[in-house]
mmCIF file of C-alpha atoms and ligand atoms in Angstrom:
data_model
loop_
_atom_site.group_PDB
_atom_site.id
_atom_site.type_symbol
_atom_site.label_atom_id
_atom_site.label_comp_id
_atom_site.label_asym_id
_atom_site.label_seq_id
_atom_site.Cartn_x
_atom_site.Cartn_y
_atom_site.Cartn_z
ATOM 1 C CA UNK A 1 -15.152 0.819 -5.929
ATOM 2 C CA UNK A 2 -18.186 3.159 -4.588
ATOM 3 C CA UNK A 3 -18.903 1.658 -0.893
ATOM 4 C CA UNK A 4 -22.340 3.173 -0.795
ATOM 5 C CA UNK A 5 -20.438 6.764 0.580
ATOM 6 C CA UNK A 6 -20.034 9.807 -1.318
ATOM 7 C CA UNK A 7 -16.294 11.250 -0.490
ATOM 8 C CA UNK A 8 -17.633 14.174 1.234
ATOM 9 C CA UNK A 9 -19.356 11.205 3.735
ATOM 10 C CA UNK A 10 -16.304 8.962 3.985
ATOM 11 C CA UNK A 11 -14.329 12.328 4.951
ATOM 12 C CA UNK A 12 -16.584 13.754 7.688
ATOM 13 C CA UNK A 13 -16.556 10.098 8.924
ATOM 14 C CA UNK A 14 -12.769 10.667 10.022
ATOM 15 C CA UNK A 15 -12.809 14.306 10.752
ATOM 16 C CA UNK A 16 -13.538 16.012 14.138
ATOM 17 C CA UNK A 17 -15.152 19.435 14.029
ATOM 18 C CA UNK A 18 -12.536 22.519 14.370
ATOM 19 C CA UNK A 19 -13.754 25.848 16.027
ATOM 20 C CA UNK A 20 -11.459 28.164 14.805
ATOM 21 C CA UNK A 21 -8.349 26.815 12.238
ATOM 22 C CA UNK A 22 -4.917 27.189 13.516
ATOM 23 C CA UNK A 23 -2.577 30.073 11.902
ATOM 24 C CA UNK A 24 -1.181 27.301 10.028
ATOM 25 C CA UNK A 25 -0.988 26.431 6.323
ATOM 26 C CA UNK A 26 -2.590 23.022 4.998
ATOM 27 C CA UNK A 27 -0.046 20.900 3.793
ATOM 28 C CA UNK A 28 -2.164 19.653 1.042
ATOM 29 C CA UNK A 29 -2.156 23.006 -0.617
ATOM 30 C CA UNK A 30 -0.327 25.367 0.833
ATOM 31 C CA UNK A 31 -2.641 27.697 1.732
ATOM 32 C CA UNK A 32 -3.541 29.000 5.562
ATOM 33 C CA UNK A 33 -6.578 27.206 7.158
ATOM 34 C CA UNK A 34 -8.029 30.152 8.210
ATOM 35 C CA UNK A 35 -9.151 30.401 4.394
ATOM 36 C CA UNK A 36 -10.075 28.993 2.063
ATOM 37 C CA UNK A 37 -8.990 25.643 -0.056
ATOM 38 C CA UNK A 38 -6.409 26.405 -2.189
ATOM 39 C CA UNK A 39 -8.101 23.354 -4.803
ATOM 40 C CA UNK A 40 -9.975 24.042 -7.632
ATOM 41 C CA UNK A 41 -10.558 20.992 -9.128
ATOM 42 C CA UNK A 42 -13.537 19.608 -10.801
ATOM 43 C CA UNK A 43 -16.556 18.600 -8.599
ATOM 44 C CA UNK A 44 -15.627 21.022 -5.472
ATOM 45 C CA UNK A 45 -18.815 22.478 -4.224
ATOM 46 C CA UNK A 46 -18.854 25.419 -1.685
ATOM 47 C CA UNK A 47 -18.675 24.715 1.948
ATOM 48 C CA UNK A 48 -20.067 26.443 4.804
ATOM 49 C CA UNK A 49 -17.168 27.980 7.130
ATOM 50 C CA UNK A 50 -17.883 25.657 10.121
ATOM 51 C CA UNK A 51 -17.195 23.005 8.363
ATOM 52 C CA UNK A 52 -14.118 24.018 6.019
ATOM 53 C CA UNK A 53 -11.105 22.649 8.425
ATOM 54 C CA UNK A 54 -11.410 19.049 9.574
ATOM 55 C CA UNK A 55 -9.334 17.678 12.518
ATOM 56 C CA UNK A 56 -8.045 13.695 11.834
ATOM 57 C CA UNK A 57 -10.176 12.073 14.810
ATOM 58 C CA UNK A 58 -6.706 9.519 15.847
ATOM 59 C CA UNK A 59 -3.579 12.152 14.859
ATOM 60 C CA UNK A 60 -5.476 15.336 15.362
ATOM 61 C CA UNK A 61 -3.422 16.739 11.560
ATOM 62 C CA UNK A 62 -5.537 19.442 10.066
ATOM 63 C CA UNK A 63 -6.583 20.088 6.494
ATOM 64 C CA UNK A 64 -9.357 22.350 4.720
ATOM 65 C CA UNK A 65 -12.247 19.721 4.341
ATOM 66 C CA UNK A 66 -12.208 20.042 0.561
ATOM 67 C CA UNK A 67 -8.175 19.226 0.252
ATOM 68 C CA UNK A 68 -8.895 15.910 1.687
ATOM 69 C CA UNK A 69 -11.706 15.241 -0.529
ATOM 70 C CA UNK A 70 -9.422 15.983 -3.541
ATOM 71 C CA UNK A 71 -7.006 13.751 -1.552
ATOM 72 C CA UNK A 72 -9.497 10.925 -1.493
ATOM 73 C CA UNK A 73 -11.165 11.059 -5.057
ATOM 74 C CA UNK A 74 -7.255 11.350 -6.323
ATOM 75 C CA UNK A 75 -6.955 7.733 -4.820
ATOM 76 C CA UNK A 76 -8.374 4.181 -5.057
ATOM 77 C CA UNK A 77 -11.742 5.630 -3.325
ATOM 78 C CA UNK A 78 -12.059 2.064 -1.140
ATOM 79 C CA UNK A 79 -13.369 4.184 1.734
ATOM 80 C CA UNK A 80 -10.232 4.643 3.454
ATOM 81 C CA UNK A 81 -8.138 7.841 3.832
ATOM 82 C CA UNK A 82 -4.728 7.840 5.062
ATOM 83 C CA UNK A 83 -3.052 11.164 6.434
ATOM 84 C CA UNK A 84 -0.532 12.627 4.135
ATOM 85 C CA UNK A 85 1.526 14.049 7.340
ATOM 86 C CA UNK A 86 2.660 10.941 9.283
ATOM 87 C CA UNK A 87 0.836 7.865 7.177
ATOM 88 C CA UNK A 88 -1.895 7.828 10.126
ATOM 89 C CA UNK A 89 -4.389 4.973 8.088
ATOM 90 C CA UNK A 90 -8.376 5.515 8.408
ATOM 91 C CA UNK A 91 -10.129 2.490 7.763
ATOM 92 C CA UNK A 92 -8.936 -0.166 5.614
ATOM 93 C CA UNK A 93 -6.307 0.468 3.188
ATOM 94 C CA UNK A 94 -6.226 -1.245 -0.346
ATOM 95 C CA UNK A 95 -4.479 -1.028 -3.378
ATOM 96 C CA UNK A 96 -4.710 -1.483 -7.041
ATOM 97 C CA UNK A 97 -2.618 -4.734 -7.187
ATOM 98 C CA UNK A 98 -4.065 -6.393 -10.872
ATOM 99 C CA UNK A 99 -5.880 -9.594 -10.633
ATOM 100 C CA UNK A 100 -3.831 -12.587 -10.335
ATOM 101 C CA UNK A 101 -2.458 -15.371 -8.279
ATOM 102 C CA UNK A 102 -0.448 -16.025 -5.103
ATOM 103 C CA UNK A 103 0.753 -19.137 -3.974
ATOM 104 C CA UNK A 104 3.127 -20.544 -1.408
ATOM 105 C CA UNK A 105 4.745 -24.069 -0.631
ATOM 106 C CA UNK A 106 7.642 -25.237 2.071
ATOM 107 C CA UNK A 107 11.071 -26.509 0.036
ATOM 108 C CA UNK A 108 13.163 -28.543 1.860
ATOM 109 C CA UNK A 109 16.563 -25.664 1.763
ATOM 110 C CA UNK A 110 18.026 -23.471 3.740
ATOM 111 C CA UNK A 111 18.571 -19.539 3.533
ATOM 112 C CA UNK A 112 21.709 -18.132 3.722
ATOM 113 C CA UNK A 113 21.451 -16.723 7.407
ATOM 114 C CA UNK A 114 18.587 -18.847 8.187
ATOM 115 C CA UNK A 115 20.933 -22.601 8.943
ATOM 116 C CA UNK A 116 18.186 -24.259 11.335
ATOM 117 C CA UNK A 117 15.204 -23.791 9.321
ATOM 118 C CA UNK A 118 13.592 -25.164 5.802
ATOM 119 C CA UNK A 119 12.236 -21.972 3.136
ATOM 120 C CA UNK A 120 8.784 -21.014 1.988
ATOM 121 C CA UNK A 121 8.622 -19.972 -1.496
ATOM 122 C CA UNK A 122 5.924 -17.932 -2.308
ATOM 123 C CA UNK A 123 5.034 -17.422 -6.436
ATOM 124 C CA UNK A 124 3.444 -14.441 -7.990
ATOM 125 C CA UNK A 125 1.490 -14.639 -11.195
ATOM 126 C CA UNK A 126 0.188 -11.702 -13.084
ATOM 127 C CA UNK A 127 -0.805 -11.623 -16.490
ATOM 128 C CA UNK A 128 -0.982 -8.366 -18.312
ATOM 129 C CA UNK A 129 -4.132 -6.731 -19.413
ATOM 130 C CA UNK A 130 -6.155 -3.466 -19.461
ATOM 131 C CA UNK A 131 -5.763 -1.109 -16.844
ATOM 132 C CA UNK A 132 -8.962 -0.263 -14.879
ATOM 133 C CA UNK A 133 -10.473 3.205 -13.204
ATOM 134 C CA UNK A 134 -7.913 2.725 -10.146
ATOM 135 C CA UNK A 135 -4.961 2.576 -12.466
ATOM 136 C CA UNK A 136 -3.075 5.703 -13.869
ATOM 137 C CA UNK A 137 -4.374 5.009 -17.495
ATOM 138 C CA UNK A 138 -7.468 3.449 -17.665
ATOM 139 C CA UNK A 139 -8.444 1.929 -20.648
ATOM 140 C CA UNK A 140 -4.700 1.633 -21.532
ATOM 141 C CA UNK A 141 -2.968 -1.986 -22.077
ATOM 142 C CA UNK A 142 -0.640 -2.689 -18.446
ATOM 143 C CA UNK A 143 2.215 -5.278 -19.074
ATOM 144 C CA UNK A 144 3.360 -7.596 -16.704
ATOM 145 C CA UNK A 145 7.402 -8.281 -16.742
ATOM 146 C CA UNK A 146 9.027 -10.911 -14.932
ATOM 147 C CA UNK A 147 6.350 -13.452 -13.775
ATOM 148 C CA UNK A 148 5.955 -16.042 -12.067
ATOM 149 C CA UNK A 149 7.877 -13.971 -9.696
ATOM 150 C CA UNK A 150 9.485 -16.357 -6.851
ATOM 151 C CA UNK A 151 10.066 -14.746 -3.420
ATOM 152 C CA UNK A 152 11.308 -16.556 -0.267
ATOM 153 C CA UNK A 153 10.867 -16.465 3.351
ATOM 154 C CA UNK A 154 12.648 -18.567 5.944
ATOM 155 C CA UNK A 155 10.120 -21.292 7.463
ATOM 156 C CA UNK A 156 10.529 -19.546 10.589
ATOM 157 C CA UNK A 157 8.216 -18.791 13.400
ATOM 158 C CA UNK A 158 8.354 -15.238 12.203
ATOM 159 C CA UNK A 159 8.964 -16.006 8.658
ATOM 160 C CA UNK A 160 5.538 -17.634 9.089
ATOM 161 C CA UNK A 161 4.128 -14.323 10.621
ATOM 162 C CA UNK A 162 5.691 -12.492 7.571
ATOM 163 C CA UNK A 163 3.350 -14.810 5.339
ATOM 164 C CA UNK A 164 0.091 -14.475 7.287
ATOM 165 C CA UNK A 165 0.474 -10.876 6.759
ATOM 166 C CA UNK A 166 1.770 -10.917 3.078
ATOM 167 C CA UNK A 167 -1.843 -12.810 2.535
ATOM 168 C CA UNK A 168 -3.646 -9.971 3.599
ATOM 169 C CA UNK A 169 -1.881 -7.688 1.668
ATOM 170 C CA UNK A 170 -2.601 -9.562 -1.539
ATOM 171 C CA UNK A 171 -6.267 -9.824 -0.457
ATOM 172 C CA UNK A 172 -6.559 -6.077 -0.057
ATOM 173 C CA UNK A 173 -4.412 -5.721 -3.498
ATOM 174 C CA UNK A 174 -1.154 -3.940 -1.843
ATOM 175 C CA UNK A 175 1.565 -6.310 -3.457
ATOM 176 C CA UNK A 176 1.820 -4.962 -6.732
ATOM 177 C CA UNK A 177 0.786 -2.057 -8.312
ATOM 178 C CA UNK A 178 0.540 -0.578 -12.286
ATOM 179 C CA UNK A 179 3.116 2.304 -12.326
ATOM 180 C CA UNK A 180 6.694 2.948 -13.886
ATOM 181 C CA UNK A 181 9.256 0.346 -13.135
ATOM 182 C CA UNK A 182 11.912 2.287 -11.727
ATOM 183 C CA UNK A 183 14.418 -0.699 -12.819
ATOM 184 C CA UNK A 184 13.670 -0.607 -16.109
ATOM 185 C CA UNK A 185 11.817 2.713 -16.898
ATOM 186 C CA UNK A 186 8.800 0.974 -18.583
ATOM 187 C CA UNK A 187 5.765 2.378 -18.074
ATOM 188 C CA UNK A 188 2.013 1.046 -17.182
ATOM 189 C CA UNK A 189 3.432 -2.129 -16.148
ATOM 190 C CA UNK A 190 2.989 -4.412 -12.770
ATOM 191 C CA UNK A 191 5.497 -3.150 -9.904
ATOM 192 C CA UNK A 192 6.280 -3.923 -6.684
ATOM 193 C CA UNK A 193 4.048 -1.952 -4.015
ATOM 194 C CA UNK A 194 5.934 -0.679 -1.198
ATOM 195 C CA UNK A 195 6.553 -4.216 0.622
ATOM 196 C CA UNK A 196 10.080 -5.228 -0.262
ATOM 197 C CA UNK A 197 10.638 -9.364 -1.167
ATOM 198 C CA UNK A 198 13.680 -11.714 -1.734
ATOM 199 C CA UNK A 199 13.680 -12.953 -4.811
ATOM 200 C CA UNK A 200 17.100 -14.632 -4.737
ATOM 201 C CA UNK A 201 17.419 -17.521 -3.098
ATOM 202 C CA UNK A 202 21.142 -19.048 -2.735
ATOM 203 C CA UNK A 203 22.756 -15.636 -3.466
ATOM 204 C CA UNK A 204 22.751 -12.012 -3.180
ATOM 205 C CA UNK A 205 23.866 -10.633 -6.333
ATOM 206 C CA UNK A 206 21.182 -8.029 -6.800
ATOM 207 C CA UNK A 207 20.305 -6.986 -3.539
ATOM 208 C CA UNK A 208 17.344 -9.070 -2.869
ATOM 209 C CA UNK A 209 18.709 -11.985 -1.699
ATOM 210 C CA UNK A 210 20.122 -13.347 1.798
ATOM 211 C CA UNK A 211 21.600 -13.097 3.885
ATOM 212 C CA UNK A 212 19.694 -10.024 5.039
ATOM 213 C CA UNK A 213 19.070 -9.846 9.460
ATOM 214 C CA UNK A 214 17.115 -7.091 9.585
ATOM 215 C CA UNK A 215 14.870 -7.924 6.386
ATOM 216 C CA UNK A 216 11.671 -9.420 8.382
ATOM 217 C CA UNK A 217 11.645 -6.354 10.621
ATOM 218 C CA UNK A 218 11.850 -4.506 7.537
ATOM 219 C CA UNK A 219 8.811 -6.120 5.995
ATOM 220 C CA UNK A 220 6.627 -6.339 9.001
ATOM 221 C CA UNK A 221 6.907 -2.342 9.369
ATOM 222 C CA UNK A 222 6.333 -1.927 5.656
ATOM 223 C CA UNK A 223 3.503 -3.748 6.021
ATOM 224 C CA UNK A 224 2.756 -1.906 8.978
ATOM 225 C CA UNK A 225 2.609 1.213 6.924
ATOM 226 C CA UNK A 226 0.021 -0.020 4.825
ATOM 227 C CA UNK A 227 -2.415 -0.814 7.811
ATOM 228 C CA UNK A 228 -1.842 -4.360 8.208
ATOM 229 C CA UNK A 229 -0.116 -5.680 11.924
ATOM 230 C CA UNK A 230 -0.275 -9.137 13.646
ATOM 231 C CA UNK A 231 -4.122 -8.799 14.409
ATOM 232 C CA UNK A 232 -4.840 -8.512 10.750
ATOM 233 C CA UNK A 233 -3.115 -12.252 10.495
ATOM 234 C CA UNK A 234 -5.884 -14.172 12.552
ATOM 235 C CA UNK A 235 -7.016 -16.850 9.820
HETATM 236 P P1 NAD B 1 10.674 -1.425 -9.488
HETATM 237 O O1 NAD B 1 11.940 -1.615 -10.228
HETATM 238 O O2 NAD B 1 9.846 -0.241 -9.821
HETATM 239 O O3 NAD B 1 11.012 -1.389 -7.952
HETATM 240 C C1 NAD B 1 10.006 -1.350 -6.969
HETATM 241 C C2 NAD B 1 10.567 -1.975 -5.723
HETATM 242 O O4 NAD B 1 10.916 -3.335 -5.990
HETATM 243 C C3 NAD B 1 11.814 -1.303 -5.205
HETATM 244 O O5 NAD B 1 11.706 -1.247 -3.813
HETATM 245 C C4 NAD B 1 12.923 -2.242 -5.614
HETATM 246 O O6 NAD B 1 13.969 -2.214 -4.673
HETATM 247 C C5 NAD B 1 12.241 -3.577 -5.600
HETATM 248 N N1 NAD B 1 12.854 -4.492 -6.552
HETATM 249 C C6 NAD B 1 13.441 -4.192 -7.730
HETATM 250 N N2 NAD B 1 13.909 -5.285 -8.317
HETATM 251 C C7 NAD B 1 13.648 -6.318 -7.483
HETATM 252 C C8 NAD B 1 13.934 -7.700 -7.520
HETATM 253 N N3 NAD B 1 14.585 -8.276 -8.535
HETATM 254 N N4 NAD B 1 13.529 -8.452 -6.485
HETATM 255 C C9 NAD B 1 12.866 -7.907 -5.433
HETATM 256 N N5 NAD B 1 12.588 -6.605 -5.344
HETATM 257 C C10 NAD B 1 12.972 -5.818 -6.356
HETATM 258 O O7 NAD B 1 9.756 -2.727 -9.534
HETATM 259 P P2 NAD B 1 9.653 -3.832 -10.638
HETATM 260 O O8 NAD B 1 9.803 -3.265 -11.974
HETATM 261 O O9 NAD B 1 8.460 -4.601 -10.288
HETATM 262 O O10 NAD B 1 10.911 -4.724 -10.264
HETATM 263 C C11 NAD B 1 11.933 -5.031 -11.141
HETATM 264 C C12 NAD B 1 12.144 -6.535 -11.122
HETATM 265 O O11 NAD B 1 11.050 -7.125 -11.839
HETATM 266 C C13 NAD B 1 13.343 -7.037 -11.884
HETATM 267 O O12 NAD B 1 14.489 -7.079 -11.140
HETATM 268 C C14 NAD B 1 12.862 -8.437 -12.275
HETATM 269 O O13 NAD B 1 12.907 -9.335 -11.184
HETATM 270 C C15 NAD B 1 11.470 -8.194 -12.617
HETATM 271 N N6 NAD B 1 11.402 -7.903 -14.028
HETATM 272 C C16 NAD B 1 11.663 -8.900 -14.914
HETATM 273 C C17 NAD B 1 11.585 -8.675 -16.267
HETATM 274 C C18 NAD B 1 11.800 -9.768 -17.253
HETATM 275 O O14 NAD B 1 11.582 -9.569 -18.421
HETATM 276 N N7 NAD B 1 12.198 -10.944 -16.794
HETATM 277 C C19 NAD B 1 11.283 -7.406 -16.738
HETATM 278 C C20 NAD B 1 11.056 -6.384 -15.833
HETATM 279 C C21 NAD B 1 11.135 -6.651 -14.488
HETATM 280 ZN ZN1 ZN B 2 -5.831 22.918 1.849
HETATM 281 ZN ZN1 ZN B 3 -1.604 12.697 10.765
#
């Protein structure tokens, strides 16, 4: 979704100028920064040579201006950019999680692991359809395997947090995503973003059930990595 910005604008909006380019290579292509892009990709105008390397304004990570444009119209375009070097986010980072449907209740069980507290079960509901111009075959059919998908959460203080947080990521669409299973092979189907869930709930027989101590701390920094921390979670 176009923001109003060109991706030359949202770029430059990130970037800090660079006098003269490190002997380096850009990671993006391989090629030194001292010259010039190694892309050559459809819609990459000429650029003059002050402005051909770009420092990233927070991690100061370099790339030929026109490498990160590529970078950008290669993604979801939502105005943010993140840096390919060490996941540095720009902006606010979405995803291309299919319409659908989250909801949550409390059930009155315990977790294996979690003894002094009840569970929240959170359900997931995606129905297939047609991928759009964020997904990797537009136009093409997406299916959607599995769902309702139940996940659960202790009804913890943090398992609480945990949810705040999981609400943001389904409002900026970076629960799911249309890909290739890598379970079942299929392709252009819904899959789990890169925000692991337990979807067992009085067993552990595949791996995604509990008990599992270090699992919130695993989510929250998963989450982390897609932008979102505690002061994302003020309702
Ligand atoms: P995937 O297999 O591409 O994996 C993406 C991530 O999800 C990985 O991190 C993986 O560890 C995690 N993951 C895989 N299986 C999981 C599970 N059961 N519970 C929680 N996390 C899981 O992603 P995917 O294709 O979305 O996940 C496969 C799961 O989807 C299956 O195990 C099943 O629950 C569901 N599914 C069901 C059907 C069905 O017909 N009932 C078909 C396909 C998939
Ligand atoms: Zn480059
Ligand atoms: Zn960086």
């Amino acid at each position: 979704v176009r923001k109003g910005k060109t991706p030359e604008e949202v770029v430059k909006k990130y970037l800090q100028k660079v006098k003269s380019p490190p002997e380096e290579d850009c990671t993006i292509c391989m090629e030194p920064l001292g010259g010039p892009s190694g892309y050559k990709g459809p819609g990459v105008g000429p650029v003059s040579k002050a402005e051909s390397v770009g420092r990233l304004a927070q991690c100061g990570h370099q790339y030929h201006f026109q490498c990160l444009v590529a970078m950008y119209n290669n993604g979801n375009k939502d105005g943010s950019l993140q840096c390919p070097t060490c996941k540095t986010i720009y902006g606010v980072k979405t995803g291309n999680q299919p319409a659908g449907k989250m909801e949550y209740h409390v059930i009155p069980h315990s977790l294996p692991g979690h003894p002094d507290c009840k569970t929240i079960r959170i359900i997931y509901n995606i129905p297939p359809g047609i991928q759009g111009p964020e997904h990797p075959n537009p136009g093409k059919p997406f299916t959607a395997r599995g769902f309702p998908r139940h996940c659960y959460l202790p009804d913890s203080e943090k398992g609480r947090k945990v949810l705040r947080l999981l609400l943001v990521a389904w409002d900026r669409r970076l629960i799911f995503s249309v890909g290739t299973s890598s379970t079942t092979g299929e392709s252009d189907t819904v899959i789990w973003n890169e925000v692991h869930h337990k979807t067992e709930f009085g067993s552990n027989l595949t791996g995604h059930g509990f008990p599992d101590p270090g699992h919130l701390d695993n989510v929250l920094e998963e989450l982390r990595a897609q932008g979102i921390t505690e002061e994302d979670a003020v309702v």
